[in-house]
PDB file of C-alpha atoms in Angstrom:
ATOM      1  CA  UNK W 151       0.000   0.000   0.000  1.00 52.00           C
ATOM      2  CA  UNK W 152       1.643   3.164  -0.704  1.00 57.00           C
ATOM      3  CA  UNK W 153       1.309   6.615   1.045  1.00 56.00           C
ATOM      4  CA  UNK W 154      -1.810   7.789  -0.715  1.00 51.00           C
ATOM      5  CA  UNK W 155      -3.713   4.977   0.264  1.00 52.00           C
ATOM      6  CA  UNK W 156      -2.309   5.459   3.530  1.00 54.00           C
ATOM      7  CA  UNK W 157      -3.416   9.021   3.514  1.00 52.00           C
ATOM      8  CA  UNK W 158      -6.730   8.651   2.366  1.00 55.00           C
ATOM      9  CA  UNK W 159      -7.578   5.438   4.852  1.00 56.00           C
ATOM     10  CA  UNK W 160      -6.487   8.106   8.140  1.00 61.00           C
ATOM     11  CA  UNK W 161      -8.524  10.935   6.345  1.00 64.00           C
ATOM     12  CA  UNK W 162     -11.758   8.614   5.333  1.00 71.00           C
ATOM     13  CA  UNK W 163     -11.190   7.591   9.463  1.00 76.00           C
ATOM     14  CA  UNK W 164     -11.279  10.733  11.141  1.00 80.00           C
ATOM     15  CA  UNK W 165     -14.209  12.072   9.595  1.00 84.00           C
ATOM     16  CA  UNK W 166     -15.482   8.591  10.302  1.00 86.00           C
ATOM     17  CA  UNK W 167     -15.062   9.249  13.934  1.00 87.00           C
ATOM     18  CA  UNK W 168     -16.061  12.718  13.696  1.00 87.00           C
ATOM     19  CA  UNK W 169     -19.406  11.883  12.288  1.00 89.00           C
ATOM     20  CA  UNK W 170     -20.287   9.066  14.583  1.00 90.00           C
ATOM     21  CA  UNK W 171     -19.279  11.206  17.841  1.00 91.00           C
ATOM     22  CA  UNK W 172     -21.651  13.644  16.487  1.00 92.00           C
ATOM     23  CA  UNK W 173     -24.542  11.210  15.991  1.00 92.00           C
ATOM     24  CA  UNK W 174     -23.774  10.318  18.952  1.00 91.00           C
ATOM     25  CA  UNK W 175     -24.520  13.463  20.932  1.00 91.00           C
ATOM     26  CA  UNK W 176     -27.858  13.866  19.217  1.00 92.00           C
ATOM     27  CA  UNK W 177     -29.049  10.255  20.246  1.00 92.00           C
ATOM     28  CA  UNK W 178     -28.132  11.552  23.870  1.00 92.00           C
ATOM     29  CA  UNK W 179     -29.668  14.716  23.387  1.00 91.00           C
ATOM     30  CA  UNK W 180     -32.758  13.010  21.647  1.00 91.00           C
ATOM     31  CA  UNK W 181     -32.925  10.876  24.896  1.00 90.00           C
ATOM     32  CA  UNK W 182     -32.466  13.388  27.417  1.00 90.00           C
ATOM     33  CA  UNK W 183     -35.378  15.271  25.689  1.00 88.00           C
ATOM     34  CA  UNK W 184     -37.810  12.319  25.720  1.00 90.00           C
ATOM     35  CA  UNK W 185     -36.950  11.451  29.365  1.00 85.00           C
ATOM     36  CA  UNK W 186     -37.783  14.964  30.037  1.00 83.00           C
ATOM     37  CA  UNK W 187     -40.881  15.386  28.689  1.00 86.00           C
ATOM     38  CA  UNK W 188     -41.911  12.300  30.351  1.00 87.00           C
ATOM     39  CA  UNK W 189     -41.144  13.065  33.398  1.00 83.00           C
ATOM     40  CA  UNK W 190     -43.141  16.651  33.157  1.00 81.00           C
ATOM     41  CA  UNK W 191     -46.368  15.057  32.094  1.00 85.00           C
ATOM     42  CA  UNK W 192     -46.198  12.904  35.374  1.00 85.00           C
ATOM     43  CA  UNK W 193     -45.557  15.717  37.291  1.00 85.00           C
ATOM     44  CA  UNK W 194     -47.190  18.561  35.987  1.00 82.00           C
ATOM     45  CA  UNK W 195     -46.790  20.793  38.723  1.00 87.00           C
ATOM     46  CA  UNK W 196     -43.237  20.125  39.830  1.00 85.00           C
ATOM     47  CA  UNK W 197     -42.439  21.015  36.326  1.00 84.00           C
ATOM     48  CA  UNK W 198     -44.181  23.997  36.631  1.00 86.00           C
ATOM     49  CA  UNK W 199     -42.543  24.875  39.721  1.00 88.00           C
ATOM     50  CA  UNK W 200     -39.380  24.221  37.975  1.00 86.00           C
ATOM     51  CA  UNK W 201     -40.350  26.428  34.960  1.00 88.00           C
ATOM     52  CA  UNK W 202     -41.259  28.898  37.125  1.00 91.00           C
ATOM     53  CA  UNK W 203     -38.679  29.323  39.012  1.00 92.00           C
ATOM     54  CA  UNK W 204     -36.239  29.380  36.192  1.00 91.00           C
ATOM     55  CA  UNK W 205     -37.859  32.130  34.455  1.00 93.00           C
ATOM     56  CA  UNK W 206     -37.836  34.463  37.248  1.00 93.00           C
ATOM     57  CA  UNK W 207     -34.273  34.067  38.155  1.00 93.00           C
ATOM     58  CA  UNK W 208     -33.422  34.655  33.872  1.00 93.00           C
ATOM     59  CA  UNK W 209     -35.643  37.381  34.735  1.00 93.00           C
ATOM     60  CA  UNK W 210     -33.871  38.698  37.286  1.00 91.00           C
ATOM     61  CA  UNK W 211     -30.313  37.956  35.812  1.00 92.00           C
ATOM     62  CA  UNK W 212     -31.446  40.124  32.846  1.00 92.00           C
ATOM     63  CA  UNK W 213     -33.043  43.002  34.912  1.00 91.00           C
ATOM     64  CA  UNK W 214     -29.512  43.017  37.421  1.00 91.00           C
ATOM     65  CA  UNK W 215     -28.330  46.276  37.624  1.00 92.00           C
ATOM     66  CA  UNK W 216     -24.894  48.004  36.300  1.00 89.00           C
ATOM     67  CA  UNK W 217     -22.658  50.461  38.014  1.00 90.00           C
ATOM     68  CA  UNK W 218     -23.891  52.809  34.879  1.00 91.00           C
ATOM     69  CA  UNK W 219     -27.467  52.479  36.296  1.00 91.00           C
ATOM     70  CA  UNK W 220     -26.526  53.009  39.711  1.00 90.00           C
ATOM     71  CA  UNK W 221     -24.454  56.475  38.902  1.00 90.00           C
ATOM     72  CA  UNK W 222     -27.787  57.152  36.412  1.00 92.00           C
ATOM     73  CA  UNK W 223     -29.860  57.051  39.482  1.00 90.00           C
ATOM     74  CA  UNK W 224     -27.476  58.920  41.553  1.00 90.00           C
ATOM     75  CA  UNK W 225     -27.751  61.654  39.064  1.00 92.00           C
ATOM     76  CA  UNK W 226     -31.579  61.367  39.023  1.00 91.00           C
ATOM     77  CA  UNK W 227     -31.417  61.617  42.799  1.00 89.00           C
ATOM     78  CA  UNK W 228     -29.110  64.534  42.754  1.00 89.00           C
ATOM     79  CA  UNK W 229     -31.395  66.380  39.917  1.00 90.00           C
ATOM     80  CA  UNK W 230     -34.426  66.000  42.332  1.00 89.00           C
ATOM     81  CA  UNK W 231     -32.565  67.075  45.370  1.00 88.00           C
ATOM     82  CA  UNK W 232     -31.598  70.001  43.841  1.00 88.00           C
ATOM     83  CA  UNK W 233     -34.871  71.089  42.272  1.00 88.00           C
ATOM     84  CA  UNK W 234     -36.106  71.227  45.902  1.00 83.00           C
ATOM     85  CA  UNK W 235     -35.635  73.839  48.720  1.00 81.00           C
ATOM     86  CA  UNK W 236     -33.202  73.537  51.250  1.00 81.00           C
ATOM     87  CA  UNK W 237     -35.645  74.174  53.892  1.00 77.00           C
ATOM     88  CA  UNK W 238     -37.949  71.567  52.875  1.00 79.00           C
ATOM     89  CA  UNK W 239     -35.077  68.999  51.916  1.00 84.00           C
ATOM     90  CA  UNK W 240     -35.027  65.505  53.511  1.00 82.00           C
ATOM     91  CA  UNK W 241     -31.606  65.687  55.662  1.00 82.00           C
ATOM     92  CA  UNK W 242     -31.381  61.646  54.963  1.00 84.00           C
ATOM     93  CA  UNK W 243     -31.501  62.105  51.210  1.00 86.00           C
ATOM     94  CA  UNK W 244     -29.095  64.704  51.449  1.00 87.00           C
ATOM     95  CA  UNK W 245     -26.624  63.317  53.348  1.00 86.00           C
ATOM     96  CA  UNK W 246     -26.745  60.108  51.469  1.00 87.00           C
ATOM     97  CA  UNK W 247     -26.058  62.132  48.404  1.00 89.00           C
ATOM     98  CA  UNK W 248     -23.467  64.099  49.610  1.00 90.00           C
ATOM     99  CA  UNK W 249     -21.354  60.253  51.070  1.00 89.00           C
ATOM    100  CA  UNK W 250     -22.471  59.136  47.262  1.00 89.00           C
ATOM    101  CA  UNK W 251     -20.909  61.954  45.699  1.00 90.00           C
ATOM    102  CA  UNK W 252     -17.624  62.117  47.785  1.00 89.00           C
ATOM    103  CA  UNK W 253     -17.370  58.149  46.956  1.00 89.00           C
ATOM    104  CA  UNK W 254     -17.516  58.823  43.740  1.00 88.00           C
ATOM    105  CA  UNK W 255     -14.900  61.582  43.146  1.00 88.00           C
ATOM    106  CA  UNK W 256     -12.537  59.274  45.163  1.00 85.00           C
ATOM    107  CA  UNK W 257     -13.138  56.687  42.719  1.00 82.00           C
ATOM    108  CA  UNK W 258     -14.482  54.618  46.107  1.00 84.00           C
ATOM    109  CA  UNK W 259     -17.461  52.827  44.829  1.00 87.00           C
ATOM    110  CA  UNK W 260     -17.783  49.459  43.757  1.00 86.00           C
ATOM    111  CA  UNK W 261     -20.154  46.853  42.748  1.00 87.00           C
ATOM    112  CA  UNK W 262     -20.324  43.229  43.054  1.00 87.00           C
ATOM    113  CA  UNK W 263     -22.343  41.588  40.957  1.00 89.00           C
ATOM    114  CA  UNK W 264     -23.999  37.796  42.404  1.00 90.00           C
ATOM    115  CA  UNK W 265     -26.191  37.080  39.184  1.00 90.00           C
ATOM    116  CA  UNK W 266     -29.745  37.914  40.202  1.00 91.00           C
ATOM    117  CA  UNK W 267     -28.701  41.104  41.958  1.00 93.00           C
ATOM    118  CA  UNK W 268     -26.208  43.350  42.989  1.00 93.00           C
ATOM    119  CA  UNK W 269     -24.295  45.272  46.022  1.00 90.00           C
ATOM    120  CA  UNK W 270     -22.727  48.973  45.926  1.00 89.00           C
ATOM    121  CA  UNK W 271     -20.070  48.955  48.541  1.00 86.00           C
ATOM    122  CA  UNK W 272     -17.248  52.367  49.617  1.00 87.00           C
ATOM    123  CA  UNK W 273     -14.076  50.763  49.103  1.00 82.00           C
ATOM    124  CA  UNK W 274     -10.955  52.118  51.557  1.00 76.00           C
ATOM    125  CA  UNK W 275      -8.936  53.428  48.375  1.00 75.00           C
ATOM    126  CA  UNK W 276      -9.350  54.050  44.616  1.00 74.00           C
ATOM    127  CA  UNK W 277      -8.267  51.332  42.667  1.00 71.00           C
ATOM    128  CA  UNK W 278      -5.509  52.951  40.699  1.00 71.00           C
ATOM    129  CA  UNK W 279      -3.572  53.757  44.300  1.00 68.00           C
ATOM    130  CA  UNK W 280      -0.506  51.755  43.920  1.00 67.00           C
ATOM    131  CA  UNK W 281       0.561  51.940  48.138  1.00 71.00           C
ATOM    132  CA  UNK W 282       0.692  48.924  49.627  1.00 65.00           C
ATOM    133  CA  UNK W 283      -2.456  49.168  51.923  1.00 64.00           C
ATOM    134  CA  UNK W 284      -4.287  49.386  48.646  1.00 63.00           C
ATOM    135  CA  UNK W 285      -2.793  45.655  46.738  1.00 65.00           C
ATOM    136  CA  UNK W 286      -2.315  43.744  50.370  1.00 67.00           C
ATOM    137  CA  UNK W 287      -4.543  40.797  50.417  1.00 71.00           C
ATOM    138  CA  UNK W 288      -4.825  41.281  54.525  1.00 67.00           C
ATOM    139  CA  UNK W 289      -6.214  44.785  54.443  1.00 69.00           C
ATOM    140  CA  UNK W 290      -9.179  44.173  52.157  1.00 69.00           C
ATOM    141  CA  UNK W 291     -12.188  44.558  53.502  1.00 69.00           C
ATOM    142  CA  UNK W 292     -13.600  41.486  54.348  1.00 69.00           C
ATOM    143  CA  UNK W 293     -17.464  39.586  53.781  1.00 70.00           C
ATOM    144  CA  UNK W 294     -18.002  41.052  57.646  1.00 73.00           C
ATOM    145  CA  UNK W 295     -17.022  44.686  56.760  1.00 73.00           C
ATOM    146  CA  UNK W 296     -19.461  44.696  53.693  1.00 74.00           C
ATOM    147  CA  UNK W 297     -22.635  45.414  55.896  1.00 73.00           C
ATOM    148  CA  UNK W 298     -20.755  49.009  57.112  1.00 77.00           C
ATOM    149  CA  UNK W 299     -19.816  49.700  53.981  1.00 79.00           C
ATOM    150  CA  UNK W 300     -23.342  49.185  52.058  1.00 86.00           C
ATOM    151  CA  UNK W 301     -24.178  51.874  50.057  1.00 87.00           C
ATOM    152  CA  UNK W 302     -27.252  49.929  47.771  1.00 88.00           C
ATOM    153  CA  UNK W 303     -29.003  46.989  47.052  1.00 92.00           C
ATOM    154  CA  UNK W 304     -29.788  46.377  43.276  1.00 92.00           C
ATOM    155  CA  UNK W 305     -32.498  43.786  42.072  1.00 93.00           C
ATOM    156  CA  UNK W 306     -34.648  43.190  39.684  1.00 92.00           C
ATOM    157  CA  UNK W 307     -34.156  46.735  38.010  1.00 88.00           C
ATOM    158  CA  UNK W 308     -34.092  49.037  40.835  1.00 89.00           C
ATOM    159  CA  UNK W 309     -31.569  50.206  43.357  1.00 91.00           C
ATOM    160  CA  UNK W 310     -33.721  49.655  46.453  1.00 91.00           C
ATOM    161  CA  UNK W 311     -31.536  51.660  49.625  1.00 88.00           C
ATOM    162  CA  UNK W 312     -31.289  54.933  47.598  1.00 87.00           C
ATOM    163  CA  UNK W 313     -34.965  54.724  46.771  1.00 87.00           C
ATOM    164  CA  UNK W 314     -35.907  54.218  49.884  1.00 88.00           C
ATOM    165  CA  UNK W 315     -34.105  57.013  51.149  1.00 85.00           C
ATOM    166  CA  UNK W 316     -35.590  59.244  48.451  1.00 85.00           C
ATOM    167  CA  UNK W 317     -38.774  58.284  48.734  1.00 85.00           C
ATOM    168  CA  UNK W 318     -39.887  61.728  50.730  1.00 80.00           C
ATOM    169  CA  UNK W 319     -36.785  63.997  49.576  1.00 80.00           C
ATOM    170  CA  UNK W 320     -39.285  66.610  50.010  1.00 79.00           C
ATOM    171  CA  UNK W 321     -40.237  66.073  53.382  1.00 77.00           C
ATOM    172  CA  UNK W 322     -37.977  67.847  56.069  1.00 77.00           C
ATOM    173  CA  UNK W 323     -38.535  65.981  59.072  1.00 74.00           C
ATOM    174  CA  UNK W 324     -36.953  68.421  61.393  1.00 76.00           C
ATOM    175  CA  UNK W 325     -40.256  70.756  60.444  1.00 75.00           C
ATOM    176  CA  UNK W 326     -42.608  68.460  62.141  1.00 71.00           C
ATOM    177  CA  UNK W 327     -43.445  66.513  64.882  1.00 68.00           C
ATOM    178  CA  UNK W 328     -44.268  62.767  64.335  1.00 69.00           C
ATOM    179  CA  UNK W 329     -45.846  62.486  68.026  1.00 75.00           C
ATOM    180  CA  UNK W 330     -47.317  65.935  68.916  1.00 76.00           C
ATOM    181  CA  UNK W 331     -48.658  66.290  65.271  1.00 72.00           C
ATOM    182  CA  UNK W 332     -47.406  69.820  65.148  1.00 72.00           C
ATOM    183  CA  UNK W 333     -44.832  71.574  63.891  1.00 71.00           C
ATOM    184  CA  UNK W 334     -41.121  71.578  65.666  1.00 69.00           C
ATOM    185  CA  UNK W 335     -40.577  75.036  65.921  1.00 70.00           C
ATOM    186  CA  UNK W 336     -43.618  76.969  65.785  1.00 68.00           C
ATOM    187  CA  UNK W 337     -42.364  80.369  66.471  1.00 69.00           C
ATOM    188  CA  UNK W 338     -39.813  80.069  63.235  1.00 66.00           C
ATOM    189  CA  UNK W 339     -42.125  78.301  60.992  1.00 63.00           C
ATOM    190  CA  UNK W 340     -45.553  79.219  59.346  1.00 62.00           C
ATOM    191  CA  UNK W 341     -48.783  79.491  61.106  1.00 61.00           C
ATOM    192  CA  UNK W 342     -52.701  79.257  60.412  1.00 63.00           C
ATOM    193  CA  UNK W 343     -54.336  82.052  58.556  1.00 62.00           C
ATOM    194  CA  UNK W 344     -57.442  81.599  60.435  1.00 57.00           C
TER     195      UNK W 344
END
């Protein structure tokens, strides 16, 4: 036999190989799929459980939150806070603005991301600092630190802390009392026409 023949034989016997591997893996996958839909009309309900559940979490994997959409909403916030009067202005909101926005020009903030939703944390240094506080593995935060250093909670679209917080931006609480039902400083403040 010469080297053509050779040649050809090894050729003809790899796609050979190739081919039945492949037919292979669809029998399997043929299989798997019959099994399946077996099983699901026995069970209706566990597969619709199943189902269920699996479509939420894609939905919530889709609708997790970025670090873009968390400084969008910061801007928001900031837009809304500043459209309103300081003397009405929520002193939370504020404040939680103002740590945002001092994060943020330090280069501070920092997301982790667990799939179906997401955490903004302050970090201890920015992450181009080259000292050697910054790059030690020892003096990272650690999982124990990260409830101090919370800034948001992002799921399912939404950054739920910061709208919290913002929820009555207009409100000054310092302007009223929440057990006398009147206002905190009456002499300072407005009173009754009639």
């Amino acid at each position: 036999m010469n080297k053509v023949g050779k040649l050809r034989g090894g050729v003809r016997g790899v796609f050979e190989r190739w081919k039945n591997y492949w037919v292979g893996v669809g029998r399997d996958y043929k299989d798997a799929t019959t099994d399946l839909l077996i099983a699901s009309k026995e069970s209706p309900i566990k597969t619709t459980i199943v189902l269920g559940t699996g479509a939420f979490l894609g939905y919530c994997v889709k609708k997790n939150p970025t670090l873009e959409d968390y400084k969008t909403n910061f801007v928001e916030n900031g837009l809304d806070l500043l459209l309103t009067s300081e003397s009405i202005r929520n002193s939370r909101s504020e404040n939680l603005h103002n740590y945002i926005s001092r994060a943020i020009n330090g280069d501070l903030i920092r997301r982790n991301n667990y799939g179906i939703f997401s955490i903004i944390w302050v970090d201890d240094f920015a992450s181009e600092l080259g000292v050697f506080a910054s790059q030690c593995e020892y003096t990272k935060p650690s999982f124990r630190d990260l409830r101090a250093r919370l800034i948001d909670v992002g799921f399912l679209g939404r950054w739920w802390i910061s709208s919290r917080k913002m929820k009555d931006y207009d409100v000054n609480s310092e302007e009223w009392d929440e057990t006398t039902q009147k206002p905190a400083k009456p002499e300072t403040q407005l009173k009754q026409i009639w």
